[in-house]
mmCIF file of C-alpha atoms in Angstrom:
data_model
loop_
_atom_site.group_PDB
_atom_site.id
_atom_site.type_symbol
_atom_site.label_atom_id
_atom_site.label_comp_id
_atom_site.label_asym_id
_atom_site.label_seq_id
_atom_site.Cartn_x
_atom_site.Cartn_y
_atom_site.Cartn_z
ATOM 1 C CA UNK T 296 137.743 25.416 -8.960
ATOM 2 C CA UNK T 297 134.880 22.931 -8.537
ATOM 3 C CA UNK T 298 133.499 20.601 -11.231
ATOM 4 C CA UNK T 299 130.427 22.749 -11.877
ATOM 5 C CA UNK T 300 132.632 25.762 -12.578
ATOM 6 C CA UNK T 301 134.889 23.638 -14.813
ATOM 7 C CA UNK T 302 131.856 22.582 -16.853
ATOM 8 C CA UNK T 303 130.687 26.180 -17.204
ATOM 9 C CA UNK T 304 134.122 27.235 -18.484
ATOM 10 C CA UNK T 305 134.219 24.398 -21.019
ATOM 11 C CA UNK T 306 130.649 25.062 -22.169
ATOM 12 C CA UNK T 307 131.592 28.673 -22.938
ATOM 13 C CA UNK T 308 134.545 27.743 -25.178
ATOM 14 C CA UNK T 309 132.417 26.892 -28.239
ATOM 15 C CA UNK T 310 130.583 30.234 -28.445
ATOM 16 C CA UNK T 311 133.879 32.034 -27.765
ATOM 17 C CA UNK T 312 135.583 30.210 -30.649
ATOM 18 C CA UNK T 313 132.666 30.962 -32.987
ATOM 19 C CA UNK T 314 132.678 34.664 -32.046
ATOM 20 C CA UNK T 315 136.438 34.901 -32.568
ATOM 21 C CA UNK T 316 136.285 33.235 -35.983
ATOM 22 C CA UNK T 317 133.446 35.466 -37.167
ATOM 23 C CA UNK T 318 135.170 38.540 -35.789
ATOM 24 C CA UNK T 319 138.245 37.672 -37.885
ATOM 25 C CA UNK T 320 136.075 37.070 -40.961
ATOM 26 C CA UNK T 321 137.284 33.469 -41.364
ATOM 27 C CA UNK T 322 135.114 30.633 -42.680
ATOM 28 C CA UNK T 323 135.196 27.130 -41.224
ATOM 29 C CA UNK T 324 136.807 25.907 -44.437
ATOM 30 C CA UNK T 325 139.552 28.543 -44.195
ATOM 31 C CA UNK T 326 140.158 27.717 -40.543
ATOM 32 C CA UNK T 327 140.381 24.001 -41.300
ATOM 33 C CA UNK T 328 142.993 24.691 -43.987
ATOM 34 C CA UNK T 329 145.049 26.872 -41.623
ATOM 35 C CA UNK T 330 144.929 24.610 -38.566
ATOM 36 C CA UNK T 331 144.815 21.133 -40.063
ATOM 37 C CA UNK T 332 141.723 20.397 -37.966
ATOM 38 C CA UNK T 333 138.791 19.059 -39.963
ATOM 39 C CA UNK T 334 135.881 21.361 -40.721
ATOM 40 C CA UNK T 335 133.426 18.973 -39.034
ATOM 41 C CA UNK T 336 135.508 18.903 -35.846
ATOM 42 C CA UNK T 337 135.711 22.695 -35.777
ATOM 43 C CA UNK T 338 131.948 22.926 -36.288
ATOM 44 C CA UNK T 339 131.307 20.518 -33.406
ATOM 45 C CA UNK T 340 133.702 22.444 -31.174
ATOM 46 C CA UNK T 341 131.877 25.711 -31.841
ATOM 47 C CA UNK T 342 128.442 24.161 -31.307
ATOM 48 C CA UNK T 343 129.514 22.502 -28.041
ATOM 49 C CA UNK T 344 129.016 18.979 -29.402
ATOM 50 C CA UNK T 345 132.694 18.216 -28.806
ATOM 51 C CA UNK T 346 134.769 19.118 -25.762
ATOM 52 C CA UNK T 347 138.020 20.956 -26.332
ATOM 53 C CA UNK T 348 141.423 19.374 -25.885
ATOM 54 C CA UNK T 349 144.898 20.895 -25.775
ATOM 55 C CA UNK T 350 145.662 19.199 -29.092
ATOM 56 C CA UNK T 351 142.782 21.114 -30.712
ATOM 57 C CA UNK T 352 143.331 24.426 -28.922
ATOM 58 C CA UNK T 353 147.033 24.811 -29.750
ATOM 59 C CA UNK T 354 146.622 25.207 -33.539
ATOM 60 C CA UNK T 355 143.655 27.538 -32.965
ATOM 61 C CA UNK T 356 145.677 29.723 -30.585
ATOM 62 C CA UNK T 357 148.523 29.891 -33.118
ATOM 63 C CA UNK T 358 146.178 30.735 -35.983
ATOM 64 C CA UNK T 359 144.368 33.480 -34.044
ATOM 65 C CA UNK T 360 147.615 34.635 -32.375
ATOM 66 C CA UNK T 361 146.033 34.730 -28.908
ATOM 67 C CA UNK T 362 146.996 33.079 -25.591
ATOM 68 C CA UNK T 363 145.331 29.766 -24.716
ATOM 69 C CA UNK T 364 143.776 31.471 -21.668
ATOM 70 C CA UNK T 365 141.822 33.734 -24.012
ATOM 71 C CA UNK T 366 140.306 30.783 -25.865
ATOM 72 C CA UNK T 367 139.051 29.060 -22.724
ATOM 73 C CA UNK T 368 138.321 32.179 -20.675
ATOM 74 C CA UNK T 369 140.449 30.906 -17.808
ATOM 75 C CA UNK T 370 140.746 33.280 -14.842
ATOM 76 C CA UNK T 371 144.157 34.894 -14.533
ATOM 77 C CA UNK T 372 146.080 34.118 -11.355
ATOM 78 C CA UNK T 373 149.428 35.049 -9.868
ATOM 79 C CA UNK T 374 151.077 38.137 -11.334
ATOM 80 C CA UNK T 375 148.428 40.907 -11.356
ATOM 81 C CA UNK T 376 150.337 43.033 -13.858
ATOM 82 C CA UNK T 377 149.022 43.368 -17.401
ATOM 83 C CA UNK T 378 151.619 42.391 -19.987
ATOM 84 C CA UNK T 379 150.770 44.132 -23.237
ATOM 85 C CA UNK T 380 152.616 42.941 -26.340
ATOM 86 C CA UNK T 381 153.130 45.762 -28.856
ATOM 87 C CA UNK T 382 152.548 44.982 -32.526
ATOM 88 C CA UNK T 383 154.657 46.666 -35.223
ATOM 89 C CA UNK T 384 152.768 47.244 -38.485
ATOM 90 C CA UNK T 385 153.157 49.714 -41.345
ATOM 91 C CA UNK T 386 155.977 51.455 -39.451
ATOM 92 C CA UNK T 387 153.656 52.163 -36.504
ATOM 93 C CA UNK T 388 153.239 50.592 -33.065
ATOM 94 C CA UNK T 389 149.908 49.150 -31.890
ATOM 95 C CA UNK T 390 149.444 48.229 -28.225
ATOM 96 C CA UNK T 391 146.342 46.025 -27.729
ATOM 97 C CA UNK T 392 144.173 47.221 -24.850
ATOM 98 C CA UNK T 393 141.385 44.626 -25.117
ATOM 99 C CA UNK T 394 141.572 40.837 -25.070
ATOM 100 C CA UNK T 395 137.953 39.708 -25.492
ATOM 101 C CA UNK T 396 137.281 37.767 -28.703
ATOM 102 C CA UNK T 397 134.492 39.282 -30.755
ATOM 103 C CA UNK T 398 133.081 42.794 -30.694
ATOM 104 C CA UNK T 399 135.252 45.901 -30.866
ATOM 105 C CA UNK T 400 138.997 45.882 -30.289
ATOM 106 C CA UNK T 401 140.877 48.725 -28.578
ATOM 107 C CA UNK T 402 144.457 49.762 -29.326
ATOM 108 C CA UNK T 403 146.854 52.521 -28.412
ATOM 109 C CA UNK T 404 148.554 53.541 -31.654
ATOM 110 C CA UNK T 405 151.888 55.366 -31.853
ATOM 111 C CA UNK T 406 153.016 57.021 -35.082
ATOM 112 C CA UNK T 407 156.779 57.696 -34.839
ATOM 113 C CA UNK T 408 158.451 61.012 -35.659
ATOM 114 C CA UNK T 409 159.955 61.389 -39.131
ATOM 115 C CA UNK T 410 162.208 64.028 -40.709
ATOM 116 C CA UNK T 411 159.596 64.456 -43.442
ATOM 117 C CA UNK T 412 155.866 63.647 -43.055
ATOM 118 C CA UNK T 413 154.783 60.717 -45.217
ATOM 119 C CA UNK T 414 152.594 61.162 -48.255
ATOM 120 C CA UNK T 415 149.123 59.567 -47.862
ATOM 121 C CA UNK T 416 148.637 56.061 -49.247
ATOM 122 C CA UNK T 417 144.941 55.346 -48.524
ATOM 123 C CA UNK T 418 143.772 51.770 -48.041
ATOM 124 C CA UNK T 419 140.427 50.068 -47.434
ATOM 125 C CA UNK T 420 139.230 47.109 -45.368
ATOM 126 C CA UNK T 421 136.013 45.929 -43.762
ATOM 127 C CA UNK T 422 134.965 47.446 -40.477
ATOM 128 C CA UNK T 423 134.365 50.670 -38.638
ATOM 129 C CA UNK T 424 136.915 52.751 -36.736
ATOM 130 C CA UNK T 425 136.781 55.329 -33.955
ATOM 131 C CA UNK T 426 139.882 57.231 -32.845
ATOM 132 C CA UNK T 427 140.866 59.814 -30.246
ATOM 133 C CA UNK T 428 144.096 61.840 -30.423
ATOM 134 C CA UNK T 429 146.118 61.836 -27.191
ATOM 135 C CA UNK T 430 149.264 63.690 -28.264
ATOM 136 C CA UNK T 431 150.624 65.236 -31.437
ATOM 137 C CA UNK T 432 148.805 66.317 -34.574
ATOM 138 C CA UNK T 433 147.166 63.585 -36.623
ATOM 139 C CA UNK T 434 146.610 63.874 -40.342
ATOM 140 C CA UNK T 435 143.537 61.847 -41.310
ATOM 141 C CA UNK T 436 142.561 61.322 -44.940
ATOM 142 C CA UNK T 437 139.122 59.748 -45.458
ATOM 143 C CA UNK T 438 137.853 59.720 -49.027
ATOM 144 C CA UNK T 439 138.099 63.281 -50.328
ATOM 145 C CA UNK T 440 138.487 64.803 -46.855
ATOM 146 C CA UNK T 441 141.949 65.793 -45.585
ATOM 147 C CA UNK T 442 141.813 66.621 -41.877
ATOM 148 C CA UNK T 443 144.198 67.622 -39.107
ATOM 149 C CA UNK T 444 143.173 66.518 -35.608
ATOM 150 C CA UNK T 445 144.894 68.060 -32.544
ATOM 151 C CA UNK T 446 144.955 66.402 -29.089
ATOM 152 C CA UNK T 447 141.493 65.868 -27.642
ATOM 153 C CA UNK T 448 139.720 65.519 -30.999
ATOM 154 C CA UNK T 449 137.945 62.362 -32.183
ATOM 155 C CA UNK T 450 136.859 60.889 -35.500
ATOM 156 C CA UNK T 451 134.674 57.988 -36.596
ATOM 157 C CA UNK T 452 134.533 56.489 -40.096
ATOM 158 C CA UNK T 453 133.715 53.482 -42.240
ATOM 159 C CA UNK T 454 136.980 51.728 -43.138
ATOM 160 C CA UNK T 455 135.578 50.552 -46.493
ATOM 161 C CA UNK T 456 136.186 54.181 -47.547
ATOM 162 C CA UNK T 457 139.837 54.797 -48.603
ATOM 163 C CA UNK T 458 141.628 56.187 -45.538
ATOM 164 C CA UNK T 459 145.102 56.953 -44.188
ATOM 165 C CA UNK T 460 146.554 58.053 -40.847
ATOM 166 C CA UNK T 461 149.858 59.844 -40.346
ATOM 167 C CA UNK T 462 151.598 62.720 -38.646
ATOM 168 C CA UNK T 463 150.549 66.156 -39.831
ATOM 169 C CA UNK T 464 153.904 67.752 -39.034
ATOM 170 C CA UNK T 465 156.391 64.882 -38.752
ATOM 171 C CA UNK T 466 156.134 64.687 -34.955
ATOM 172 C CA UNK T 467 155.091 61.724 -32.817
ATOM 173 C CA UNK T 468 151.339 61.081 -32.652
ATOM 174 C CA UNK T 469 149.643 58.956 -29.978
ATOM 175 C CA UNK T 470 145.992 57.975 -30.263
ATOM 176 C CA UNK T 471 143.411 55.512 -29.031
ATOM 177 C CA UNK T 472 141.617 53.392 -31.614
ATOM 178 C CA UNK T 473 138.462 51.275 -31.418
ATOM 179 C CA UNK T 474 137.960 48.946 -34.358
ATOM 180 C CA UNK T 475 134.974 46.717 -35.023
ATOM 181 C CA UNK T 476 133.208 44.898 -37.825
ATOM 182 C CA UNK T 477 130.492 46.594 -39.815
ATOM 183 C CA UNK T 478 127.642 47.424 -37.448
ATOM 184 C CA UNK T 479 129.891 47.467 -34.366
ATOM 185 C CA UNK T 480 130.215 51.174 -33.682
ATOM 186 C CA UNK T 481 131.065 53.279 -30.670
ATOM 187 C CA UNK T 482 128.290 55.175 -28.912
ATOM 188 C CA UNK T 483 130.246 58.415 -29.023
ATOM 189 C CA UNK T 484 129.351 60.212 -32.248
ATOM 190 C CA UNK T 485 131.955 62.968 -32.366
ATOM 191 C CA UNK T 486 133.151 63.823 -35.867
ATOM 192 C CA UNK T 487 136.322 65.693 -36.896
ATOM 193 C CA UNK T 488 135.760 69.298 -37.814
ATOM 194 C CA UNK T 489 139.187 70.846 -38.343
ATOM 195 C CA UNK T 490 140.352 70.730 -41.943
ATOM 196 C CA UNK T 491 144.040 70.573 -42.845
ATOM 197 C CA UNK T 492 145.331 73.656 -44.640
ATOM 198 C CA UNK T 493 148.211 72.916 -46.950
ATOM 199 C CA UNK T 494 148.328 69.189 -46.061
ATOM 200 C CA UNK T 495 150.753 67.284 -43.868
ATOM 201 C CA UNK T 496 153.168 66.118 -46.537
ATOM 202 C CA UNK T 497 155.097 69.352 -47.116
#
C-alpha cells in the first residue's frame, strides 16, 4: 500500500469513529469514562486533528467490541472466509451479518425450541426494526397487537413501542433482522397482516 493510500485510510478513521459512537448513542463524556482517554483527545481523533495510534485504538475497540480492522477500515487479506461470531442474548442467538459502523445493522436471529412457548415480556429501546421470517412461526407482540408470522412474512416497527419476539408454537424460529436508529429505516414497507389466534403461550 503506498503512502497516499495510507493517508486516505488514516483520514477516514475520524469520521468512522464519530459515526460508530453516534450509532451506539454514546456521548464523548461517556466514551472518555469508559476508555480512560480524555474527552478532548477523543474529539480531536474524530475531527481528524489527531492521528490515531494503537494505544488509542485498543481501548476504543474493546469498548465498542469490534475488531481493530473495523475501526481503521483496513482491507482484509489472506483467509477469504467470513468468520461470524454469534452473540448469545436473552436466550437467543444473534449472528451479525454486517460490520460497517453506523447506519443499519443486520443479524440472523435464532430462537431455540422450548417445551413450552414463553410468555411475552415486552421491552422498549430506541431505534427501528425490520424483520423477515426464514423458518418457523414467529410470535410478534408490538403494543396491543399480537401477531403470528409464518416463513416469508416481514414486519417493520418502532422499537420505542413495547415489543417482544418469540416462538408461536415452541419450535425453532430463524429470522433476519435489520436494526437502525430512529430515522434509519428499510426501504421495504411490508407490514405483518396475520393475527395470532389464541396466542403463542398456551
